[in-house]
């Protein structure tokens, strides 16, 4: 050990303290610059929602998707079919050329989960019971992922989105304080964002205002309103040319009138289908349909290659931004409905913060006083480690953008106790050696060596439990696991390495003093 007493332990401890204080200050002072800890729903208030998924719609979308595949395959292969219809939970189609039967059979056999009933050349295709169950489960899981992606891109700090029970989704949004923010978040979550490119039935478009939905269905069509003028109607073919599942990107742009529009891109399969359709239908109309509303229905002037398109709809910039997020995140396979909504006011969060801070401060002060009274000046060294521990926890959480929840604050209080425990073990080992007549320097070195295994055992087992909690827990449980994990690592740094470095610095002074009561709070026998 150098004569100055400055060892690598002290240097690392000093750097940890400086960095801890530096990165924790923005959180304590709430400055505009610098990384800060975000408060969770239970501390700053926000919105709690329970959503249900209408899985029947997912089954209907699946059937329509199968119909689109049949249409694309028969068109692409030159197979003549008639009466391709979607009726509730099944697709019906009539094959006109018996020689093509094997091709259509092979194509349908390649799609798993189908039940195909044939009467001559008439096909009725439906989903098997197992496929229906799988589709419903997939719709719920996909809704969880899609909503989470949308909220992440919306800019909310650590929203909680988790499946709850068989068919429900829990959504918690910290920081939603105004009615406008709540409305915008709810619209973003619930927006189906179901994009479809559909052929307009130009022959019967003039009859759309006198036609009923049943009459339209008899021709294989559906009636959709215009997005900008609800009085205007469009008659489009029920089976879409392609849908948003083939969309790869959607970005906000501006048209020649400086109005926000959304440019979208399709994957290679979608680009081929789009290019083939537009090439064969020059002069006809193509409807861009989003959530069962027609945003535009332009005339196809020429084959459109490259797999890109544009949605225009008199959007505000914010509407276009949110719609682009919804499209990029993927369409919801099934609509979601609000089952329960609860707003948690900031006042409740403030009460929680106040009560938790009071508990933390009182507990901390009690520990500090006890350590000084019982252990003397080495108790002060332990208290420096405790304070450093808090700064390091706050700074690491701020740097990683972690969210502090009420369980997280409990984790900090628990960490303080564990850090004290480590210092108590070290000091007791040193005292035992001093009582047995070992020199001060040797007692300190052996005291740390003897305490190390006990401290490591306790901290590693707790760390393992925290990792398990993080892996299988959600929301506040994860916050607790993160907080206590950071606290354990910080505690090992400050208690084992940090305080040992301070002993190294003060060793010569302690040895010259030989005042055991002052330094260690004990009398040598």
CSV table of C-alpha atoms in Angstrom, one decimal, residues 39-46 172 174 344-346 348-353 403-408 476:
chain,number,residue,atom,x,y,z
A,39,UNK,CA,-42.0,8.4,-12.2
A,40,UNK,CA,-44.4,5.5,-12.7
A,41,UNK,CA,-48.2,5.5,-12.8
A,42,UNK,CA,-48.5,5.1,-9.1
A,43,UNK,CA,-46.3,8.1,-8.3
A,44,UNK,CA,-47.2,10.7,-11.0
A,45,UNK,CA,-50.7,9.6,-11.9
A,46,UNK,CA,-52.0,8.6,-15.3
A,172,UNK,CA,-51.2,1.7,-17.9
A,174,UNK,CA,-48.0,7.2,-16.7
A,344,UNK,CA,-55.1,8.0,-11.2
A,345,UNK,CA,-54.8,11.6,-10.2
A,346,UNK,CA,-51.4,13.3,-9.6
A,348,UNK,CA,-52.6,10.3,-5.1
A,349,UNK,CA,-49.1,10.0,-6.7
A,350,UNK,CA,-47.8,13.0,-4.7
A,351,UNK,CA,-49.2,11.4,-1.5
A,352,UNK,CA,-47.4,8.2,-2.3
A,353,UNK,CA,-44.1,10.0,-3.0
A,403,UNK,CA,-39.2,4.3,-14.2
A,404,UNK,CA,-39.4,4.7,-10.5
A,405,UNK,CA,-42.6,3.1,-9.0
A,406,UNK,CA,-43.8,2.7,-5.4
A,407,UNK,CA,-42.4,-0.9,-5.3
A,408,UNK,CA,-39.2,0.6,-6.7
A,476,UNK,CA,-44.1,-2.5,-10.9
